[in-house]
Amino acid sequence: SRGSVTGRKWNHLAIVLNGLNIDLYINGIHDSQLNLKARPLKNDGSFYIGGDPWFNGPLLYLDDLTFYNIPFL
């Protein structure tokens, strides 16, 4: 990422998978793109945000985490 988020302030992050591209948006502004060589594999395992059983993770507040499997046009 080339952008940054402001501490102690609400920030909006969006990660979009579009074909073989992953786009990162910070506060509505396109920040960066990662080009994949193949489609991501399905994962039936656990999904962790911030920390996991092996890492405490960062101190953060999280609100309105949502996953969509359809595009918004």
PDB file of N, CA and C in Angstrom:
ATOM      1  N   SER A   1       0.825  -1.186   0.000  1.00  0.00           N
ATOM      2  CA  SER A   1       0.000   0.000   0.000  1.00  0.00           C
ATOM      3  C   SER A   1       0.868   1.248   0.000  1.00  0.00           C
ATOM      4  N   ARG A   2       0.416   2.229  -0.712  1.00  0.00           N
ATOM      5  CA  ARG A   2       1.099   3.527  -0.710  1.00  0.00           C
ATOM      6  C   ARG A   2       0.398   4.515   0.202  1.00  0.00           C
ATOM      7  N   GLY A   3      -0.831   4.183   0.596  1.00  0.00           N
ATOM      8  CA  GLY A   3      -1.632   5.085   1.413  1.00  0.00           C
ATOM      9  C   GLY A   3      -1.445   4.836   2.891  1.00  0.00           C
ATOM     10  N   SER A   4      -2.215   5.568   3.669  1.00  0.00           N
ATOM     11  CA  SER A   4      -2.166   5.388   5.111  1.00  0.00           C
ATOM     12  C   SER A   4      -3.555   5.638   5.682  1.00  0.00           C
ATOM     13  N   VAL A   5      -3.760   5.146   6.883  1.00  0.00           N
ATOM     14  CA  VAL A   5      -4.995   5.400   7.605  1.00  0.00           C
ATOM     15  C   VAL A   5      -4.684   6.322   8.772  1.00  0.00           C
ATOM     16  N   THR A   6      -5.664   7.091   9.170  1.00  0.00           N
ATOM     17  CA  THR A   6      -5.488   8.048  10.251  1.00  0.00           C
ATOM     18  C   THR A   6      -5.848   7.393  11.572  1.00  0.00           C
ATOM     19  N   GLY A   7      -4.946   7.475  12.528  1.00  0.00           N
ATOM     20  CA  GLY A   7      -5.198   6.899  13.841  1.00  0.00           C
ATOM     21  C   GLY A   7      -6.297   7.636  14.581  1.00  0.00           C
ATOM     22  N   ARG A   8      -7.038   6.911  15.411  1.00  0.00           N
ATOM     23  CA  ARG A   8      -8.115   7.464  16.229  1.00  0.00           C
ATOM     24  C   ARG A   8      -9.194   8.142  15.395  1.00  0.00           C
ATOM     25  N   LYS A   9      -9.375   7.661  14.160  1.00  0.00           N
ATOM     26  CA  LYS A   9     -10.378   8.203  13.259  1.00  0.00           C
ATOM     27  C   LYS A   9     -10.950   7.057  12.440  1.00  0.00           C
ATOM     28  N   TRP A  10     -12.222   7.152  12.075  1.00  0.00           N
ATOM     29  CA  TRP A  10     -12.865   6.131  11.254  1.00  0.00           C
ATOM     30  C   TRP A  10     -12.225   6.138   9.876  1.00  0.00           C
ATOM     31  N   ASN A  11     -11.858   4.953   9.387  1.00  0.00           N
ATOM     32  CA  ASN A  11     -11.308   4.779   8.039  1.00  0.00           C
ATOM     33  C   ASN A  11     -12.073   3.664   7.353  1.00  0.00           C
ATOM     34  N   HIS A  12     -12.215   3.783   6.053  1.00  0.00           N
ATOM     35  CA  HIS A  12     -12.906   2.755   5.274  1.00  0.00           C
ATOM     36  C   HIS A  12     -11.883   2.053   4.386  1.00  0.00           C
ATOM     37  N   LEU A  13     -11.798   0.721   4.508  1.00  0.00           N
ATOM     38  CA  LEU A  13     -10.910  -0.075   3.660  1.00  0.00           C
ATOM     39  C   LEU A  13     -11.769  -1.032   2.856  1.00  0.00           C
ATOM     40  N   ALA A  14     -11.475  -1.159   1.579  1.00  0.00           N
ATOM     41  CA  ALA A  14     -12.194  -2.112   0.727  1.00  0.00           C
ATOM     42  C   ALA A  14     -11.164  -2.885  -0.082  1.00  0.00           C
ATOM     43  N   ILE A  15     -11.336  -4.199  -0.111  1.00  0.00           N
ATOM     44  CA  ILE A  15     -10.485  -5.079  -0.912  1.00  0.00           C
ATOM     45  C   ILE A  15     -11.394  -5.752  -1.927  1.00  0.00           C
ATOM     46  N   VAL A  16     -11.051  -5.606  -3.200  1.00  0.00           N
ATOM     47  CA  VAL A  16     -11.908  -6.093  -4.277  1.00  0.00           C
ATOM     48  C   VAL A  16     -11.137  -7.085  -5.127  1.00  0.00           C
ATOM     49  N   LEU A  17     -11.690  -8.282  -5.287  1.00  0.00           N
ATOM     50  CA  LEU A  17     -11.128  -9.279  -6.199  1.00  0.00           C
ATOM     51  C   LEU A  17     -11.880  -9.168  -7.514  1.00  0.00           C
ATOM     52  N   ASN A  18     -11.160  -8.874  -8.581  1.00  0.00           N
ATOM     53  CA  ASN A  18     -11.745  -8.716  -9.902  1.00  0.00           C
ATOM     54  C   ASN A  18     -10.910  -9.529 -10.878  1.00  0.00           C
ATOM     55  N   GLY A  19     -11.370 -10.744 -11.182  1.00  0.00           N
ATOM     56  CA  GLY A  19     -10.581 -11.618 -12.053  1.00  0.00           C
ATOM     57  C   GLY A  19      -9.294 -12.016 -11.363  1.00  0.00           C
ATOM     58  N   LEU A  20      -8.171 -11.635 -11.954  1.00  0.00           N
ATOM     59  CA  LEU A  20      -6.860 -11.940 -11.366  1.00  0.00           C
ATOM     60  C   LEU A  20      -6.240 -10.723 -10.683  1.00  0.00           C
ATOM     61  N   ASN A  21      -7.043  -9.707 -10.405  1.00  0.00           N
ATOM     62  CA  ASN A  21      -6.548  -8.500  -9.745  1.00  0.00           C
ATOM     63  C   ASN A  21      -7.197  -8.333  -8.381  1.00  0.00           C
ATOM     64  N   ILE A  22      -6.385  -7.927  -7.408  1.00  0.00           N
ATOM     65  CA  ILE A  22      -6.890  -7.539  -6.094  1.00  0.00           C
ATOM     66  C   ILE A  22      -6.606  -6.049  -5.947  1.00  0.00           C
ATOM     67  N   ASP A  23      -7.673  -5.269  -5.748  1.00  0.00           N
ATOM     68  CA  ASP A  23      -7.540  -3.817  -5.610  1.00  0.00           C
ATOM     69  C   ASP A  23      -7.810  -3.416  -4.168  1.00  0.00           C
ATOM     70  N   LEU A  24      -7.005  -2.487  -3.657  1.00  0.00           N
ATOM     71  CA  LEU A  24      -7.171  -1.944  -2.313  1.00  0.00           C
ATOM     72  C   LEU A  24      -7.621  -0.495  -2.432  1.00  0.00           C
ATOM     73  N   TYR A  25      -8.706  -0.173  -1.720  1.00  0.00           N
ATOM     74  CA  TYR A  25      -9.207   1.197  -1.646  1.00  0.00           C
ATOM     75  C   TYR A  25      -9.126   1.655  -0.208  1.00  0.00           C
ATOM     76  N   ILE A  26      -8.620   2.864   0.003  1.00  0.00           N
ATOM     77  CA  ILE A  26      -8.554   3.463   1.330  1.00  0.00           C
ATOM     78  C   ILE A  26      -9.378   4.741   1.294  1.00  0.00           C
ATOM     79  N   ASN A  27     -10.421   4.770   2.109  1.00  0.00           N
ATOM     80  CA  ASN A  27     -11.325   5.914   2.165  1.00  0.00           C
ATOM     81  C   ASN A  27     -11.840   6.306   0.781  1.00  0.00           C
ATOM     82  N   GLY A  28     -12.177   5.298  -0.026  1.00  0.00           N
ATOM     83  CA  GLY A  28     -12.775   5.519  -1.334  1.00  0.00           C
ATOM     84  C   GLY A  28     -11.808   5.816  -2.455  1.00  0.00           C
ATOM     85  N   ILE A  29     -10.520   5.858  -2.175  1.00  0.00           N
ATOM     86  CA  ILE A  29      -9.511   6.171  -3.188  1.00  0.00           C
ATOM     87  C   ILE A  29      -8.710   4.917  -3.503  1.00  0.00           C
ATOM     88  N   HIS A  30      -8.597   4.605  -4.810  1.00  0.00           N
ATOM     89  CA  HIS A  30      -7.824   3.419  -5.207  1.00  0.00           C
ATOM     90  C   HIS A  30      -6.383   3.609  -4.773  1.00  0.00           C
ATOM     91  N   ASP A  31      -5.877   2.678  -3.992  1.00  0.00           N
ATOM     92  CA  ASP A  31      -4.533   2.789  -3.432  1.00  0.00           C
ATOM     93  C   ASP A  31      -3.529   1.938  -4.195  1.00  0.00           C
ATOM     94  N   SER A  32      -3.851   0.687  -4.423  1.00  0.00           N
ATOM     95  CA  SER A  32      -2.886  -0.198  -5.069  1.00  0.00           C
ATOM     96  C   SER A  32      -3.591  -1.414  -5.651  1.00  0.00           C
ATOM     97  N   GLN A  33      -2.853  -2.132  -6.499  1.00  0.00           N
ATOM     98  CA  GLN A  33      -3.388  -3.325  -7.145  1.00  0.00           C
ATOM     99  C   GLN A  33      -2.328  -4.419  -7.128  1.00  0.00           C
ATOM    100  N   LEU A  34      -2.781  -5.633  -6.861  1.00  0.00           N
ATOM    101  CA  LEU A  34      -1.919  -6.806  -6.893  1.00  0.00           C
ATOM    102  C   LEU A  34      -2.424  -7.703  -8.009  1.00  0.00           C
ATOM    103  N   ASN A  35      -1.554  -8.060  -8.936  1.00  0.00           N
ATOM    104  CA  ASN A  35      -1.928  -8.945 -10.043  1.00  0.00           C
ATOM    105  C   ASN A  35      -1.534 -10.368  -9.682  1.00  0.00           C
ATOM    106  N   LEU A  36      -2.518 -11.256  -9.661  1.00  0.00           N
ATOM    107  CA  LEU A  36      -2.287 -12.654  -9.318  1.00  0.00           C
ATOM    108  C   LEU A  36      -1.944 -13.466 -10.566  1.00  0.00           C
ATOM    109  N   LYS A  37      -1.239 -14.558 -10.380  1.00  0.00           N
ATOM    110  CA  LYS A  37      -0.912 -15.458 -11.495  1.00  0.00           C
ATOM    111  C   LYS A  37      -2.001 -16.490 -11.714  1.00  0.00           C
ATOM    112  N   ALA A  38      -2.822 -16.732 -10.689  1.00  0.00           N
ATOM    113  CA  ALA A  38      -3.922 -17.702 -10.781  1.00  0.00           C
ATOM    114  C   ALA A  38      -5.016 -17.269  -9.809  1.00  0.00           C
ATOM    115  N   ARG A  39      -6.222 -17.790  -9.996  1.00  0.00           N
ATOM    116  CA  ARG A  39      -7.329 -17.472  -9.098  1.00  0.00           C
ATOM    117  C   ARG A  39      -7.010 -17.998  -7.698  1.00  0.00           C
ATOM    118  N   PRO A  40      -7.422 -17.278  -6.656  1.00  0.00           N
ATOM    119  CA  PRO A  40      -7.198 -17.753  -5.292  1.00  0.00           C
ATOM    120  C   PRO A  40      -7.912 -19.089  -5.044  1.00  0.00           C
ATOM    121  N   LEU A  41      -7.303 -19.910  -4.223  1.00  0.00           N
ATOM    122  CA  LEU A  41      -7.897 -21.195  -3.879  1.00  0.00           C
ATOM    123  C   LEU A  41      -8.935 -21.022  -2.785  1.00  0.00           C
ATOM    124  N   LYS A  42      -9.931 -21.865  -2.783  1.00  0.00           N
ATOM    125  CA  LYS A  42     -10.942 -21.864  -1.728  1.00  0.00           C
ATOM    126  C   LYS A  42     -10.295 -22.357  -0.439  1.00  0.00           C
ATOM    127  N   ASN A  43     -10.675 -21.741   0.671  1.00  0.00           N
ATOM    128  CA  ASN A  43     -10.133 -22.108   1.968  1.00  0.00           C
ATOM    129  C   ASN A  43     -11.290 -22.471   2.885  1.00  0.00           C
ATOM    130  N   ASP A  44     -11.342 -23.701   3.339  1.00  0.00           N
ATOM    131  CA  ASP A  44     -12.384 -24.119   4.270  1.00  0.00           C
ATOM    132  C   ASP A  44     -11.950 -23.976   5.724  1.00  0.00           C
ATOM    133  N   GLY A  45     -10.772 -23.411   5.938  1.00  0.00           N
ATOM    134  CA  GLY A  45     -10.260 -23.260   7.297  1.00  0.00           C
ATOM    135  C   GLY A  45     -10.784 -22.008   7.977  1.00  0.00           C
ATOM    136  N   SER A  46     -10.266 -21.734   9.146  1.00  0.00           N
ATOM    137  CA  SER A  46     -10.666 -20.570   9.932  1.00  0.00           C
ATOM    138  C   SER A  46     -10.183 -19.285   9.278  1.00  0.00           C
ATOM    139  N   PHE A  47     -10.905 -18.215   9.550  1.00  0.00           N
ATOM    140  CA  PHE A  47     -10.562 -16.894   9.021  1.00  0.00           C
ATOM    141  C   PHE A  47     -10.309 -15.970  10.206  1.00  0.00           C
ATOM    142  N   TYR A  48      -9.121 -15.384  10.290  1.00  0.00           N
ATOM    143  CA  TYR A  48      -8.754 -14.529  11.411  1.00  0.00           C
ATOM    144  C   TYR A  48      -8.485 -13.115  10.909  1.00  0.00           C
ATOM    145  N   ILE A  49      -8.887 -12.140  11.698  1.00  0.00           N
ATOM    146  CA  ILE A  49      -8.596 -10.740  11.392  1.00  0.00           C
ATOM    147  C   ILE A  49      -7.900 -10.147  12.604  1.00  0.00           C
ATOM    148  N   GLY A  50      -6.742  -9.559  12.388  1.00  0.00           N
ATOM    149  CA  GLY A  50      -6.010  -8.910  13.469  1.00  0.00           C
ATOM    150  C   GLY A  50      -5.080  -9.833  14.220  1.00  0.00           C
ATOM    151  N   GLY A  51      -5.557 -10.972  14.639  1.00  0.00           N
ATOM    152  CA  GLY A  51      -4.740 -11.916  15.387  1.00  0.00           C
ATOM    153  C   GLY A  51      -5.231 -13.325  15.139  1.00  0.00           C
ATOM    154  N   ASP A  52      -4.468 -14.265  15.612  1.00  0.00           N
ATOM    155  CA  ASP A  52      -4.819 -15.674  15.469  1.00  0.00           C
ATOM    156  C   ASP A  52      -4.235 -16.420  16.675  1.00  0.00           C
ATOM    157  N   PRO A  53      -4.377 -17.731  16.734  1.00  0.00           N
ATOM    158  CA  PRO A  53      -3.846 -18.449  17.902  1.00  0.00           C
ATOM    159  C   PRO A  53      -2.337 -18.297  18.107  1.00  0.00           C
ATOM    160  N   TRP A  54      -1.597 -17.848  17.096  1.00  0.00           N
ATOM    161  CA  TRP A  54      -0.138 -17.769  17.192  1.00  0.00           C
ATOM    162  C   TRP A  54       0.381 -16.341  17.268  1.00  0.00           C
ATOM    163  N   PHE A  55      -0.486 -15.343  17.049  1.00  0.00           N
ATOM    164  CA  PHE A  55      -0.064 -13.944  17.009  1.00  0.00           C
ATOM    165  C   PHE A  55      -1.171 -13.089  17.614  1.00  0.00           C
ATOM    166  N   ASN A  56      -0.836 -12.237  18.578  1.00  0.00           N
ATOM    167  CA  ASN A  56      -1.835 -11.398  19.230  1.00  0.00           C
ATOM    168  C   ASN A  56      -2.467 -10.386  18.288  1.00  0.00           C
ATOM    169  N   GLY A  57      -1.732  -9.937  17.294  1.00  0.00           N
ATOM    170  CA  GLY A  57      -2.266  -8.974  16.338  1.00  0.00           C
ATOM    171  C   GLY A  57      -2.208  -7.551  16.850  1.00  0.00           C
ATOM    172  N   PRO A  58      -2.596  -6.613  15.996  1.00  0.00           N
ATOM    173  CA  PRO A  58      -2.545  -5.197  16.362  1.00  0.00           C
ATOM    174  C   PRO A  58      -3.745  -4.801  17.222  1.00  0.00           C
ATOM    175  N   LEU A  59      -3.600  -3.690  17.932  1.00  0.00           N
ATOM    176  CA  LEU A  59      -4.706  -3.110  18.670  1.00  0.00           C
ATOM    177  C   LEU A  59      -5.525  -2.292  17.684  1.00  0.00           C
ATOM    178  N   LEU A  60      -6.774  -2.678  17.477  1.00  0.00           N
ATOM    179  CA  LEU A  60      -7.617  -1.955  16.532  1.00  0.00           C
ATOM    180  C   LEU A  60      -9.076  -2.117  16.889  1.00  0.00           C
ATOM    181  N   TYR A  61      -9.883  -1.258  16.337  1.00  0.00           N
ATOM    182  CA  TYR A  61     -11.330  -1.353  16.469  1.00  0.00           C
ATOM    183  C   TYR A  61     -11.884  -1.705  15.103  1.00  0.00           C
ATOM    184  N   LEU A  62     -12.868  -2.577  15.078  1.00  0.00           N
ATOM    185  CA  LEU A  62     -13.414  -3.055  13.820  1.00  0.00           C
ATOM    186  C   LEU A  62     -14.930  -2.969  13.890  1.00  0.00           C
ATOM    187  N   ASP A  63     -15.522  -2.418  12.840  1.00  0.00           N
ATOM    188  CA  ASP A  63     -16.974  -2.270  12.785  1.00  0.00           C
ATOM    189  C   ASP A  63     -17.452  -2.550  11.373  1.00  0.00           C
ATOM    190  N   ASP A  64     -18.566  -3.223  11.264  1.00  0.00           N
ATOM    191  CA  ASP A  64     -19.219  -3.476   9.971  1.00  0.00           C
ATOM    192  C   ASP A  64     -18.341  -4.237   8.985  1.00  0.00           C
ATOM    193  N   LEU A  65     -17.828  -5.359   9.396  1.00  0.00           N
ATOM    194  CA  LEU A  65     -17.087  -6.228   8.488  1.00  0.00           C
ATOM    195  C   LEU A  65     -18.097  -7.007   7.655  1.00  0.00           C
ATOM    196  N   THR A  66     -18.020  -6.868   6.344  1.00  0.00           N
ATOM    197  CA  THR A  66     -18.987  -7.483   5.463  1.00  0.00           C
ATOM    198  C   THR A  66     -18.282  -8.097   4.264  1.00  0.00           C
ATOM    199  N   PHE A  67     -18.730  -9.280   3.873  1.00  0.00           N
ATOM    200  CA  PHE A  67     -18.244  -9.934   2.665  1.00  0.00           C
ATOM    201  C   PHE A  67     -19.379  -9.981   1.665  1.00  0.00           C
ATOM    202  N   TYR A  68     -19.099  -9.637   0.434  1.00  0.00           N
ATOM    203  CA  TYR A  68     -20.086  -9.732  -0.641  1.00  0.00           C
ATOM    204  C   TYR A  68     -19.516 -10.632  -1.738  1.00  0.00           C
ATOM    205  N   ASN A  69     -20.374 -11.383  -2.363  1.00  0.00           N
ATOM    206  CA  ASN A  69     -19.919 -12.214  -3.487  1.00  0.00           C
ATOM    207  C   ASN A  69     -20.544 -11.750  -4.798  1.00  0.00           C
ATOM    208  N   ILE A  70     -20.998 -10.501  -4.811  1.00  0.00           N
ATOM    209  CA  ILE A  70     -21.523  -9.890  -6.028  1.00  0.00           C
ATOM    210  C   ILE A  70     -20.895  -8.514  -6.198  1.00  0.00           C
ATOM    211  N   PRO A  71     -20.730  -8.046  -7.419  1.00  0.00           N
ATOM    212  CA  PRO A  71     -20.161  -6.705  -7.629  1.00  0.00           C
ATOM    213  C   PRO A  71     -21.218  -5.622  -7.410  1.00  0.00           C
ATOM    214  N   PHE A  72     -20.793  -4.474  -6.977  1.00  0.00           N
ATOM    215  CA  PHE A  72     -21.651  -3.293  -6.865  1.00  0.00           C
ATOM    216  C   PHE A  72     -21.303  -2.378  -8.006  1.00  0.00           C
ATOM    217  N   LEU A  73     -22.242  -2.121  -8.853  1.00  0.00           N
ATOM    218  CA  LEU A  73     -21.996  -1.270 -10.024  1.00  0.00           C
ATOM    219  C   LEU A  73     -22.583   0.091  -9.846  1.00  0.00           C
TER     220      LEU A  73
END
